[in-house]
Coordinates of C-alpha atoms in Angstrom, one line a residue:
M261 CA -1.2 -25.7 24.4
I262 CA 0.9 -23.7 22.0
S263 CA -0.5 -23.5 18.5
D264 CA 1.6 -24.7 15.5
E265 CA 1.5 -21.1 14.1
F266 CA 2.8 -19.6 17.3
Y267 CA 5.5 -22.2 17.5
A268 CA 6.6 -21.5 13.9
I269 CA 6.8 -17.8 14.7
C270 CA 9.0 -18.4 17.7
K271 CA 11.1 -20.9 15.9
N272 CA 11.8 -18.5 13.1
K273 CA 12.3 -15.7 15.6
S274 CA 9.8 -13.6 13.6
F275 CA 8.6 -12.0 16.8
L276 CA 11.9 -10.1 17.0
K277 CA 10.8 -8.1 14.0
L278 CA 7.6 -6.6 15.6
N279 CA 7.5 -2.8 15.5
T280 CA 9.6 -2.8 12.4
L281 CA 9.1 -0.3 9.5
F282 CA 9.9 -1.5 6.0
E283 CA 10.3 0.9 3.1
I284 CA 9.6 -0.6 -0.3
N285 CA 8.9 0.5 -3.8
V286 CA 6.2 -1.0 -5.9
P287 CA 7.2 -0.4 -9.6
A288 CA 4.5 0.4 -12.1
S289 CA 6.1 -2.0 -14.5
G290 CA 5.8 -5.0 -12.2
W291 CA 2.0 -5.5 -12.3
S292 CA 0.5 -8.5 -14.1
A293 CA -1.0 -7.9 -17.5
S294 CA -4.7 -8.6 -16.7
A295 CA -7.1 -8.1 -13.8
P296 CA -6.8 -8.9 -11.0
Y297 CA -3.5 -7.1 -11.2
T298 CA -0.9 -8.7 -8.9
Q299 CA 2.7 -8.0 -8.0
T300 CA 5.1 -9.7 -5.5
V301 CA 7.8 -7.5 -4.1
N302 CA 10.7 -8.9 -2.1
V303 CA 10.9 -7.6 1.4
E304 CA 13.8 -8.9 3.5
G305 CA 12.6 -9.8 6.9
M306 CA 8.9 -10.1 6.1
S307 CA 7.1 -13.1 7.5
Q308 CA 3.9 -14.8 6.4
F309 CA 2.7 -14.5 10.0
F310 CA 2.9 -10.7 10.0
N311 CA -0.3 -8.6 9.7
P312 CA 1.1 -5.2 8.9
S313 CA -0.5 -1.9 7.9
Y314 CA 0.8 0.2 5.0
A315 CA 0.8 3.9 3.9
P316 CA 2.3 5.8 1.0
D317 CA 5.9 6.9 1.7
I318 CA 5.7 10.7 0.8
K319 CA 9.0 12.5 1.2
D320 CA 9.5 16.2 1.6
S321 CA 11.0 16.2 -1.9
T322 CA 7.9 14.7 -3.5
S323 CA 6.1 17.2 -5.7
A324 CA 2.4 17.9 -5.2
G325 CA 1.6 16.2 -8.5
S326 CA 3.5 13.1 -7.7
E327 CA 2.0 12.9 -4.2
K328 CA -1.5 13.0 -5.7
A329 CA -0.6 10.3 -8.2
I330 CA 0.9 8.1 -5.5
K331 CA -2.1 8.5 -3.2
K332 CA -4.4 7.7 -6.1
A333 CA -2.4 4.6 -7.0
C334 CA -2.5 3.4 -3.4
G335 CA -6.3 3.6 -3.6
F336 CA -6.2 0.9 -6.3
I337 CA -4.7 -1.6 -3.9
S338 CA -7.4 -4.1 -2.9
M339 CA -5.4 -6.3 -0.6
F340 CA -1.9 -7.5 0.2
E341 CA -0.6 -10.7 1.6
T342 CA 2.5 -11.2 3.6
L343 CA 4.8 -14.0 2.5
D344 CA 8.2 -15.2 3.9
G345 CA 10.5 -12.5 2.4
A346 CA 7.9 -10.8 0.3
I347 CA 4.5 -9.2 0.0
K348 CA 1.9 -9.8 -2.7
L349 CA -0.3 -6.9 -3.7
T350 CA -3.5 -7.1 -5.6
C351 CA -5.5 -4.5 -7.5
K352 CA -8.8 -5.9 -8.6
A353 CA -10.1 -3.2 -10.9
K354 CA -7.3 -0.7 -12.0
K355 CA -3.6 -1.1 -12.5
P356 CA -1.4 1.7 -11.0
T357 CA 0.6 3.6 -13.6
V358 CA 3.1 5.1 -11.2
D359 CA 5.7 3.6 -8.9
I360 CA 4.3 3.4 -5.4
P361 CA 6.7 4.0 -2.5
L362 CA 5.2 2.3 0.6
L363 CA 5.9 2.2 4.3
I364 CA 4.9 -1.1 5.9
K365 CA 4.6 -1.3 9.6
V366 CA 4.5 -4.5 11.5
V367 CA 3.0 -4.0 15.0

């Protein structure tokens, strides 16, 4: 028997987006005011059924100081949740103070 979740994925054709790489920016100004700090970022093509991994998106042009700050800010992320068309990030203890460029890979 096909599960309701699997049926919904197939119906929405979300399975076509597997092995997709999303590039997003998480702005420092977008976090909620108090802990746990949360932010929802729109990601076109994201599905609540995806279980992606993420990493900082460090470009060749990123300075050493900026790279260090971005990687530190990534360490503040406690969890993220995929939604239809967005992701929700949570930082339980500390709020990032720099914009975080992320690569999100759906496998």
